[in-house]
mmCIF file of C-alpha atoms in Angstrom:
data_model
loop_
_atom_site.group_PDB
_atom_site.id
_atom_site.type_symbol
_atom_site.label_atom_id
_atom_site.label_comp_id
_atom_site.label_asym_id
_atom_site.label_seq_id
_atom_site.Cartn_x
_atom_site.Cartn_y
_atom_site.Cartn_z
ATOM 1 C CA MET A 20 -0.011 -0.084 -0.065
ATOM 2 C CA ARG A 21 1.075 3.376 -0.486
ATOM 3 C CA GLY A 22 2.195 6.022 2.280
ATOM 4 C CA VAL A 23 4.728 9.017 2.845
ATOM 5 C CA VAL A 24 7.530 7.660 4.783
ATOM 6 C CA PHE A 25 10.298 9.145 6.571
ATOM 7 C CA ASP A 26 13.696 7.726 6.910
ATOM 8 C CA GLY A 27 15.382 10.466 9.332
ATOM 9 C CA GLU A 28 17.208 11.993 5.950
ATOM 10 C CA GLN A 29 14.750 12.453 3.080
ATOM 11 C CA VAL A 30 10.765 11.763 2.742
ATOM 12 C CA ARG A 31 9.286 9.362 0.199
ATOM 13 C CA VAL A 32 5.938 8.205 -1.106
ATOM 14 C CA VAL A 33 5.987 4.235 -1.677
ATOM 15 C CA ASP A 34 4.026 1.753 -2.417
ATOM 16 C CA ASP A 35 4.984 -1.491 -0.657
ATOM 17 C CA LEU A 36 3.556 -0.784 3.497
ATOM 18 C CA GLU A 37 2.306 -2.882 4.654
ATOM 19 C CA ILE A 38 0.396 -3.447 8.049
ATOM 20 C CA ARG A 39 -0.342 -5.839 10.287
ATOM 21 C CA GLU A 40 -4.285 -7.271 11.503
ATOM 22 C CA PRO A 41 -6.225 -5.068 15.117
ATOM 23 C CA GLY A 42 -5.323 -6.545 18.018
ATOM 24 C CA PRO A 43 -7.365 -6.442 21.275
ATOM 25 C CA GLY A 44 -9.039 -3.214 21.128
ATOM 26 C CA GLU A 45 -8.070 -2.321 17.946
ATOM 27 C CA VAL A 46 -8.932 -0.366 14.689
ATOM 28 C CA LEU A 47 -7.856 -1.364 11.135
ATOM 29 C CA VAL A 48 -9.160 2.027 9.529
ATOM 30 C CA GLY A 49 -8.642 2.585 5.505
ATOM 31 C CA ILE A 50 -7.635 5.877 5.201
ATOM 32 C CA ARG A 51 -9.391 8.484 3.266
ATOM 33 C CA ALA A 52 -8.382 12.119 3.454
ATOM 34 C CA ALA A 53 -5.388 13.440 5.834
ATOM 35 C CA GLY A 54 -4.298 17.127 6.716
ATOM 36 C CA LEU A 55 -0.604 18.215 6.510
ATOM 37 C CA CYS A 56 0.019 20.064 9.720
ATOM 38 C CA HIS A 57 2.590 21.755 10.549
ATOM 39 C CA SER A 58 4.425 18.773 12.728
ATOM 40 C CA ASP A 59 4.364 16.644 10.730
ATOM 41 C CA LEU A 60 6.912 19.437 8.813
ATOM 42 C CA SER A 61 8.813 18.896 12.309
ATOM 43 C CA VAL A 62 9.319 15.762 12.331
ATOM 44 C CA ILE A 63 11.386 16.057 8.798
ATOM 45 C CA ASP A 64 12.852 18.968 9.878
ATOM 46 C CA GLY A 65 13.803 17.716 12.923
ATOM 47 C CA THR A 66 11.809 20.496 15.471
ATOM 48 C CA ILE A 67 9.992 17.620 16.635
ATOM 49 C CA PRO A 68 12.648 14.711 17.248
ATOM 50 C CA PHE A 69 11.046 11.609 16.532
ATOM 51 C CA PRO A 70 12.564 7.835 15.593
ATOM 52 C CA SER A 71 13.194 6.616 12.109
ATOM 53 C CA PRO A 72 11.506 5.363 9.321
ATOM 54 C CA VAL A 73 8.402 6.304 10.752
ATOM 55 C CA VAL A 74 5.348 6.900 8.527
ATOM 56 C CA LEU A 75 4.105 10.112 8.601
ATOM 57 C CA GLY A 76 0.611 12.407 9.328
ATOM 58 C CA HIS A 77 -1.883 12.724 11.995
ATOM 59 C CA GLU A 78 -4.499 14.194 10.950
ATOM 60 C CA GLY A 79 -6.991 11.933 9.234
ATOM 61 C CA ALA A 80 -10.495 10.273 8.531
ATOM 62 C CA GLY A 81 -11.397 6.972 6.938
ATOM 63 C CA ILE A 82 -13.723 3.928 7.423
ATOM 64 C CA VAL A 83 -13.178 1.417 9.344
ATOM 65 C CA GLU A 84 -11.938 -1.831 7.631
ATOM 66 C CA ALA A 85 -11.947 -4.348 10.553
ATOM 67 C CA ILE A 86 -12.131 -4.487 14.806
ATOM 68 C CA GLY A 87 -10.314 -6.485 16.912
ATOM 69 C CA PRO A 88 -11.241 -8.100 19.894
ATOM 70 C CA GLY A 89 -13.252 -6.232 22.319
ATOM 71 C CA VAL A 90 -14.264 -3.116 20.214
ATOM 72 C CA THR A 91 -17.669 -2.080 20.309
ATOM 73 C CA HIS A 92 -18.246 1.048 19.559
ATOM 74 C CA VAL A 93 -17.418 1.361 15.874
ATOM 75 C CA ALA A 94 -18.249 -1.544 13.442
ATOM 76 C CA PRO A 95 -16.132 -2.255 10.167
ATOM 77 C CA GLY A 96 -18.211 0.380 7.195
ATOM 78 C CA ASP A 97 -18.261 3.130 10.361
ATOM 79 C CA HIS A 98 -17.256 6.793 9.265
ATOM 80 C CA VAL A 99 -14.266 7.314 11.558
ATOM 81 C CA SER A 100 -12.235 10.438 12.289
ATOM 82 C CA LEU A 101 -8.825 9.957 13.946
ATOM 83 C CA SER A 102 -7.843 11.609 16.924
ATOM 84 C CA THR A 103 -3.292 11.230 18.259
ATOM 85 C CA LEU A 104 -4.477 9.973 21.490
ATOM 86 C CA ALA A 105 -3.385 6.188 22.026
ATOM 87 C CA ASN A 106 -4.574 7.008 26.054
ATOM 88 C CA CYS A 107 -4.590 4.281 28.205
ATOM 89 C CA GLY A 108 -8.678 5.367 29.631
ATOM 90 C CA ALA A 109 -7.460 3.632 33.099
ATOM 91 C CA CYS A 110 -5.077 5.924 34.717
ATOM 92 C CA ALA A 111 -5.356 8.901 37.274
ATOM 93 C CA ASP A 112 -5.713 11.263 34.163
ATOM 94 C CA CYS A 113 -7.677 9.425 32.278
ATOM 95 C CA ASP A 114 -10.395 9.022 35.126
ATOM 96 C CA ARG A 115 -9.628 12.778 36.256
ATOM 97 C CA GLY A 116 -11.747 13.690 32.113
ATOM 98 C CA ARG A 117 -7.813 14.849 31.094
ATOM 99 C CA PRO A 118 -6.494 12.529 28.796
ATOM 100 C CA THR A 119 -4.310 14.455 26.703
ATOM 101 C CA MET A 120 -2.125 13.819 29.920
ATOM 102 C CA CYS A 121 -2.003 10.115 30.137
ATOM 103 C CA ARG A 122 1.719 9.146 30.287
ATOM 104 C CA LYS A 123 0.952 6.352 28.023
ATOM 105 C CA ALA A 124 -0.816 8.597 24.946
ATOM 106 C CA ILE A 125 2.898 10.597 25.372
ATOM 107 C CA GLY A 126 6.959 8.834 23.518
ATOM 108 C CA MET A 127 6.303 5.353 23.223
ATOM 109 C CA PRO A 128 5.272 5.249 19.015
ATOM 110 C CA GLY A 129 4.130 1.649 17.948
ATOM 111 C CA GLN A 130 5.583 -0.202 14.958
ATOM 112 C CA PRO A 131 2.450 -1.675 12.988
ATOM 113 C CA PHE A 132 3.481 -0.671 10.221
ATOM 114 C CA SER A 133 6.779 -3.178 7.651
ATOM 115 C CA ARG A 134 8.475 -2.675 4.613
ATOM 116 C CA GLY A 135 10.627 -4.825 2.690
ATOM 117 C CA GLY A 136 10.074 -7.011 6.186
ATOM 118 C CA LYS A 137 11.731 -3.890 8.885
ATOM 119 C CA PRO A 138 9.521 -1.942 11.260
ATOM 120 C CA LEU A 139 7.981 1.077 10.550
ATOM 121 C CA PHE A 140 7.237 3.484 14.137
ATOM 122 C CA GLN A 141 4.316 5.409 13.999
ATOM 123 C CA PHE A 142 3.906 8.909 14.564
ATOM 124 C CA ALA A 143 1.452 10.381 16.918
ATOM 125 C CA SER A 144 0.005 7.023 17.226
ATOM 126 C CA ASN A 145 -2.029 7.633 14.049
ATOM 127 C CA SER A 146 0.224 7.933 10.736
ATOM 128 C CA ALA A 147 -2.355 8.745 8.720
ATOM 129 C CA PHE A 148 -0.048 9.217 5.847
ATOM 130 C CA ALA A 149 -1.001 5.625 4.421
ATOM 131 C CA GLU A 150 -3.633 3.540 2.887
ATOM 132 C CA ARG A 151 -4.601 1.964 6.352
ATOM 133 C CA THR A 152 -3.164 2.400 9.780
ATOM 134 C CA VAL A 153 -4.089 0.660 13.053
ATOM 135 C CA VAL A 154 -5.257 2.893 16.201
ATOM 136 C CA LYS A 155 -6.478 1.714 19.646
ATOM 137 C CA ALA A 156 -10.083 1.523 19.590
ATOM 138 C CA VAL A 157 -10.483 4.909 21.214
ATOM 139 C CA GLN A 158 -8.808 6.921 19.259
ATOM 140 C CA ALA A 159 -11.558 6.423 15.774
ATOM 141 C CA VAL A 160 -14.453 8.366 15.972
ATOM 142 C CA LYS A 161 -17.486 7.339 14.849
ATOM 143 C CA ILE A 162 -19.063 10.513 12.628
ATOM 144 C CA PRO A 163 -22.053 11.348 10.530
ATOM 145 C CA ASP A 164 -21.796 9.679 6.882
ATOM 146 C CA GLU A 165 -22.514 12.758 5.559
ATOM 147 C CA LEU A 166 -19.685 14.903 6.528
ATOM 148 C CA PRO A 167 -17.036 14.747 4.198
ATOM 149 C CA MET A 168 -13.833 12.981 4.809
ATOM 150 C CA THR A 169 -11.382 15.859 3.724
ATOM 151 C CA SER A 170 -13.235 18.299 6.570
ATOM 152 C CA ALA A 171 -13.656 15.274 9.107
ATOM 153 C CA ALA A 172 -10.032 14.167 8.813
ATOM 154 C CA LEU A 173 -9.305 18.635 9.982
ATOM 155 C CA ILE A 174 -10.803 17.678 13.175
ATOM 156 C CA GLY A 175 -8.759 15.549 14.806
ATOM 157 C CA CYS A 176 -5.781 17.660 15.385
ATOM 158 C CA GLY A 177 -6.134 21.677 13.988
ATOM 159 C CA VAL A 178 -9.732 21.687 15.412
ATOM 160 C CA LEU A 179 -9.408 19.995 18.350
ATOM 161 C CA THR A 180 -5.887 21.951 19.036
ATOM 162 C CA GLY A 181 -7.411 25.761 18.076
ATOM 163 C CA VAL A 182 -10.908 24.974 19.030
ATOM 164 C CA GLY A 183 -10.348 23.068 22.099
ATOM 165 C CA ALA A 184 -7.456 25.408 23.274
ATOM 166 C CA VAL A 185 -10.252 28.497 23.590
ATOM 167 C CA LEU A 186 -13.233 26.291 24.857
ATOM 168 C CA ASN A 187 -11.203 24.014 26.857
ATOM 169 C CA ARG A 188 -8.007 25.545 28.410
ATOM 170 C CA ALA A 189 -8.319 29.065 28.199
ATOM 171 C CA ARG A 190 -12.144 28.645 28.735
ATOM 172 C CA VAL A 191 -12.738 32.260 26.978
ATOM 173 C CA GLY A 192 -16.243 34.163 28.484
ATOM 174 C CA HIS A 193 -19.081 35.991 26.961
ATOM 175 C CA GLY A 194 -17.339 39.170 26.030
ATOM 176 C CA GLU A 195 -13.278 38.956 26.526
ATOM 177 C CA SER A 196 -11.180 40.155 24.334
ATOM 178 C CA VAL A 197 -8.819 38.013 22.102
ATOM 179 C CA VAL A 198 -5.428 38.369 20.459
ATOM 180 C CA VAL A 199 -4.206 35.200 17.898
ATOM 181 C CA ILE A 200 -0.442 35.644 16.767
ATOM 182 C CA GLY A 201 -0.636 33.233 13.329
ATOM 183 C CA THR A 202 -3.382 32.402 11.292
ATOM 184 C CA GLY A 203 -2.356 29.124 9.758
ATOM 185 C CA GLY A 204 -4.961 26.333 10.620
ATOM 186 C CA ILE A 205 -4.289 26.375 14.057
ATOM 187 C CA GLY A 206 -4.625 29.654 14.564
ATOM 188 C CA LEU A 207 -7.474 29.856 12.670
ATOM 189 C CA ASN A 208 -9.459 27.294 14.804
ATOM 190 C CA VAL A 209 -8.470 29.886 17.545
ATOM 191 C CA ILE A 210 -10.573 32.745 15.401
ATOM 192 C CA GLN A 211 -13.834 30.420 15.206
ATOM 193 C CA GLY A 212 -13.305 28.838 18.928
ATOM 194 C CA ALA A 213 -13.521 32.551 19.886
ATOM 195 C CA ARG A 214 -16.727 33.517 17.594
ATOM 196 C CA ILE A 215 -18.178 31.040 19.255
ATOM 197 C CA ALA A 216 -17.785 31.734 22.771
ATOM 198 C CA GLY A 217 -18.324 34.701 22.024
ATOM 199 C CA ALA A 218 -15.512 37.005 22.226
ATOM 200 C CA SER A 219 -15.991 40.625 21.561
ATOM 201 C CA ALA A 220 -12.648 41.075 19.814
ATOM 202 C CA ILE A 221 -10.963 38.777 18.320
ATOM 203 C CA VAL A 222 -7.598 40.817 16.866
ATOM 204 C CA ALA A 223 -5.960 38.326 14.620
ATOM 205 C CA VAL A 224 -2.252 39.304 13.387
ATOM 206 C CA ASP A 225 -0.270 37.524 10.945
ATOM 207 C CA ALA A 226 2.596 39.058 8.758
ATOM 208 C CA ASN A 227 0.686 37.441 5.071
ATOM 209 C CA PRO A 228 -1.394 40.286 4.397
ATOM 210 C CA ALA A 229 -3.168 38.009 1.969
ATOM 211 C CA LYS A 230 -4.332 36.082 4.790
ATOM 212 C CA GLU A 231 -7.026 38.809 5.849
ATOM 213 C CA ALA A 232 -10.130 37.475 4.392
ATOM 214 C CA VAL A 233 -9.812 33.893 5.746
ATOM 215 C CA ALA A 234 -9.366 35.212 8.947
ATOM 216 C CA ARG A 235 -12.162 37.866 9.208
ATOM 217 C CA GLN A 236 -13.979 34.644 7.414
ATOM 218 C CA PHE A 237 -13.549 32.649 10.520
ATOM 219 C CA GLY A 238 -14.633 35.645 12.819
ATOM 220 C CA ALA A 239 -11.582 37.715 13.351
ATOM 221 C CA THR A 240 -13.120 41.175 14.385
ATOM 222 C CA HIS A 241 -9.437 42.803 13.314
ATOM 223 C CA PHE A 242 -6.720 42.057 11.449
ATOM 224 C CA ILE A 243 -2.473 43.039 11.564
ATOM 225 C CA ASP A 244 -0.669 42.872 9.078
ATOM 226 C CA ALA A 245 2.398 42.021 11.144
ATOM 227 C CA SER A 246 4.772 42.951 7.398
ATOM 228 C CA ALA A 247 2.943 46.577 7.131
ATOM 229 C CA VAL A 248 4.010 48.175 10.371
ATOM 230 C CA SER A 249 6.650 48.654 12.631
ATOM 231 C CA ASP A 250 5.642 47.798 16.111
ATOM 232 C CA SER A 251 2.755 44.652 15.632
ATOM 233 C CA SER A 252 2.644 45.147 19.621
ATOM 234 C CA ALA A 253 1.571 48.591 19.519
ATOM 235 C CA ALA A 254 -0.832 48.065 16.738
ATOM 236 C CA VAL A 255 -2.811 45.351 18.784
ATOM 237 C CA ARG A 256 -2.590 48.142 21.519
ATOM 238 C CA GLU A 257 -3.993 51.007 19.523
ATOM 239 C CA ILE A 258 -7.167 47.912 19.115
ATOM 240 C CA LEU A 259 -7.683 46.911 23.304
ATOM 241 C CA PRO A 260 -5.702 50.128 25.211
ATOM 242 C CA THR A 261 -5.568 47.959 28.573
ATOM 243 C CA GLY A 262 -4.527 44.735 26.718
ATOM 244 C CA ALA A 263 -6.243 41.184 26.051
ATOM 245 C CA ASP A 264 -7.688 39.025 27.921
ATOM 246 C CA HIS A 265 -6.617 35.955 25.789
ATOM 247 C CA ALA A 266 -3.366 35.637 23.422
ATOM 248 C CA PHE A 267 -2.723 32.654 21.659
ATOM 249 C CA GLU A 268 0.950 31.989 20.117
ATOM 250 C CA CYS A 269 0.022 30.075 16.628
ATOM 251 C CA VAL A 270 3.245 30.216 15.314
ATOM 252 C CA GLY A 271 6.103 28.494 17.754
ATOM 253 C CA ASN A 272 8.336 31.335 17.889
ATOM 254 C CA VAL A 273 10.017 32.840 21.203
ATOM 255 C CA GLY A 274 9.538 36.746 20.187
ATOM 256 C CA LEU A 275 6.523 35.987 19.945
ATOM 257 C CA ILE A 276 5.721 34.227 22.932
ATOM 258 C CA ARG A 277 6.827 37.269 24.867
ATOM 259 C CA GLN A 278 4.788 39.104 22.828
ATOM 260 C CA ALA A 279 1.920 37.403 23.943
ATOM 261 C CA VAL A 280 2.759 37.745 27.085
ATOM 262 C CA ASP A 281 3.520 41.275 26.891
ATOM 263 C CA LEU A 282 0.437 41.889 25.325
ATOM 264 C CA LEU A 283 -2.187 40.883 28.446
ATOM 265 C CA ASP A 284 -3.950 42.959 30.147
ATOM 266 C CA ARG A 285 -4.581 42.038 34.076
ATOM 267 C CA HIS A 286 -5.814 38.766 35.123
ATOM 268 C CA GLY A 287 -4.894 38.015 31.245
ATOM 269 C CA GLN A 288 -3.832 34.347 30.042
ATOM 270 C CA ALA A 289 -1.655 33.597 27.071
ATOM 271 C CA VAL A 290 -1.936 30.561 25.651
ATOM 272 C CA LEU A 291 1.330 28.617 23.253
ATOM 273 C CA LEU A 292 -0.155 26.566 20.787
ATOM 274 C CA GLY A 293 3.100 26.921 18.834
ATOM 275 C CA VAL A 294 6.348 24.986 18.819
ATOM 276 C CA PRO A 295 9.159 25.670 18.970
ATOM 277 C CA GLY A 296 12.767 24.522 18.515
ATOM 278 C CA PHE A 297 13.082 21.738 21.284
ATOM 279 C CA THR A 298 15.824 23.180 23.619
ATOM 280 C CA GLN A 299 14.886 27.115 22.793
ATOM 281 C CA GLU A 300 13.867 29.163 25.422
ATOM 282 C CA ALA A 301 11.675 32.097 25.799
ATOM 283 C CA SER A 302 11.859 35.367 28.251
ATOM 284 C CA PHE A 303 9.682 37.151 30.135
ATOM 285 C CA GLN A 304 9.390 39.820 32.476
ATOM 286 C CA VAL A 305 8.738 38.531 36.180
ATOM 287 C CA SER A 306 7.132 41.400 37.360
ATOM 288 C CA SER A 307 4.250 41.413 34.769
ATOM 289 C CA LEU A 308 2.620 38.708 36.078
ATOM 290 C CA TYR A 309 1.716 39.900 39.312
ATOM 291 C CA LEU A 310 -1.448 41.120 38.311
ATOM 292 C CA ASP A 311 -2.549 37.719 38.209
ATOM 293 C CA LYS A 312 -1.499 36.963 34.472
ATOM 294 C CA THR A 313 -0.936 33.662 33.735
ATOM 295 C CA ILE A 314 1.455 31.726 30.766
ATOM 296 C CA MET A 315 -0.259 28.335 29.952
ATOM 297 C CA GLY A 316 0.760 25.129 28.145
ATOM 298 C CA CYS A 317 -1.745 23.542 25.734
ATOM 299 C CA ARG A 318 -1.356 19.472 24.250
ATOM 300 C CA TYR A 319 -3.806 18.871 22.220
ATOM 301 C CA GLY A 320 -6.191 21.227 22.490
ATOM 302 C CA SER A 321 -6.753 19.788 26.530
ATOM 303 C CA SER A 322 -9.408 17.908 24.467
ATOM 304 C CA ARG A 323 -11.251 14.390 24.878
ATOM 305 C CA PRO A 324 -11.563 13.393 21.330
ATOM 306 C CA GLN A 325 -14.465 10.841 22.135
ATOM 307 C CA ARG A 326 -16.622 14.211 23.647
ATOM 308 C CA ASP A 327 -15.264 16.619 21.220
ATOM 309 C CA ILE A 328 -15.185 15.264 18.067
ATOM 310 C CA ALA A 329 -18.809 14.886 18.443
ATOM 311 C CA LEU A 330 -19.476 17.881 19.951
ATOM 312 C CA TYR A 331 -17.502 19.554 17.165
ATOM 313 C CA ALA A 332 -19.616 17.780 13.867
ATOM 314 C CA GLN A 333 -22.316 18.780 15.283
ATOM 315 C CA LEU A 334 -21.571 22.265 15.588
ATOM 316 C CA TYR A 335 -20.238 21.728 11.376
ATOM 317 C CA ARG A 336 -23.776 20.344 10.934
ATOM 318 C CA GLN A 337 -25.121 23.088 12.547
ATOM 319 C CA GLY A 338 -23.140 25.671 10.602
ATOM 320 C CA THR A 339 -21.459 26.962 13.627
ATOM 321 C CA LEU A 340 -18.281 25.681 13.110
ATOM 322 C CA LEU A 341 -16.302 25.906 9.493
ATOM 323 C CA LEU A 342 -14.525 22.817 8.107
ATOM 324 C CA ASP A 343 -14.779 22.719 4.375
ATOM 325 C CA GLU A 344 -13.610 26.901 4.363
ATOM 326 C CA LEU A 345 -10.432 24.940 5.658
ATOM 327 C CA VAL A 346 -9.558 23.136 3.808
ATOM 328 C CA THR A 347 -7.464 24.917 0.772
ATOM 329 C CA GLU A 348 -6.400 22.630 -1.268
ATOM 330 C CA THR A 349 -6.569 18.596 -1.890
ATOM 331 C CA TYR A 350 -3.580 16.742 -3.191
ATOM 332 C CA PRO A 351 -3.318 12.665 -4.259
ATOM 333 C CA VAL A 352 -0.830 11.810 -1.692
ATOM 334 C CA GLU A 353 2.167 11.043 -4.611
ATOM 335 C CA ASP A 354 2.189 15.381 -4.929
ATOM 336 C CA PHE A 355 3.313 15.542 -0.982
ATOM 337 C CA ALA A 356 6.209 17.927 -2.327
ATOM 338 C CA LYS A 357 4.182 19.991 -4.071
ATOM 339 C CA ALA A 358 1.680 20.078 -0.541
ATOM 340 C CA VAL A 359 4.434 20.228 1.801
ATOM 341 C CA ASP A 360 6.121 23.761 -0.494
ATOM 342 C CA ASP A 361 2.287 25.094 -0.461
ATOM 343 C CA ALA A 362 2.190 24.452 3.641
ATOM 344 C CA GLN A 363 6.006 25.790 3.703
ATOM 345 C CA HIS A 364 4.593 28.892 1.598
ATOM 346 C CA GLY A 365 1.553 29.765 3.214
ATOM 347 C CA ARG A 366 -0.237 29.210 0.431
ATOM 348 C CA VAL A 367 -2.970 27.366 2.108
ATOM 349 C CA ALA A 368 -5.236 27.009 5.579
ATOM 350 C CA ARG A 369 -4.827 23.560 4.891
ATOM 351 C CA GLY A 370 -3.782 20.728 2.218
ATOM 352 C CA VAL A 371 -5.597 17.839 2.231
ATOM 353 C CA LEU A 372 -3.905 14.729 1.056
ATOM 354 C CA SER A 373 -6.358 12.277 -0.506
ATOM 355 C CA PHE A 374 -5.927 8.016 -1.324
#
């Protein structure tokens, strides 16, 4: 079968991958669509250390082809969106409703794939850049059959992370102000999460002026072109003189992390979603935090995928959550290199590979 493999030095689209059958508590899914996220690119450039060779991809949707013993919530033929959380469901964090903190869901990649008789690692317990993948049952969330696969694929990472950061982690309140730094796939979902939460001012900041139209479509009330002003923080302050209740950094730049902290009003929250280099450090003025300001990390939107994916599918059907509008371009998997180039140059909100 076809798939995208990174061998530690280069990426190749191959056609000789093999996948084992699902075991107890596992599901075999035929992938129909998979979004290209910057986390995949971060594996390639080394920002996210990961063992190789690895089958990439972690934002996918497809159809259940087979289930292992003990799986009851999905059946062959069901349409599913995949999460990256292979949480155990039994530890203290899972029991508290915090599956993103499950230690068994982090840092232990399996090897369900093989090629030429040699095993390959699975990225983010998912590897959606393959025609088929095996995931834990908890990762497969049933979705309505009428939800387009290209849109459903994006729920499993970009939507869960961005919208979840607003609703689950920051818990943005009605009438509060929000600044979103970076309007890529994650940033756009933060913007629409803030809109859904009822934020009164949603200020999007990006160095690409072409992103203004889509940012406003998703709910931004203001847009600042960082490439056209000498000081984007000052431009934000013109809109929010006392600062923001919430500032989301969606780029992964330590300078912008500092900017997010500095833009906060009293009792404000800076939420870090972008991924800087693994060893990079950010700085802030300690005294600035004594007005009850908070710097918050956020893993995967603090989500509970079995609950949240179903909720977001419902919001999509109601017309509240935008998904189709996120999909700028679709590519056959063989055009992976073009999809990467488009993503790196900011030409797409989200590019989606089809199988």
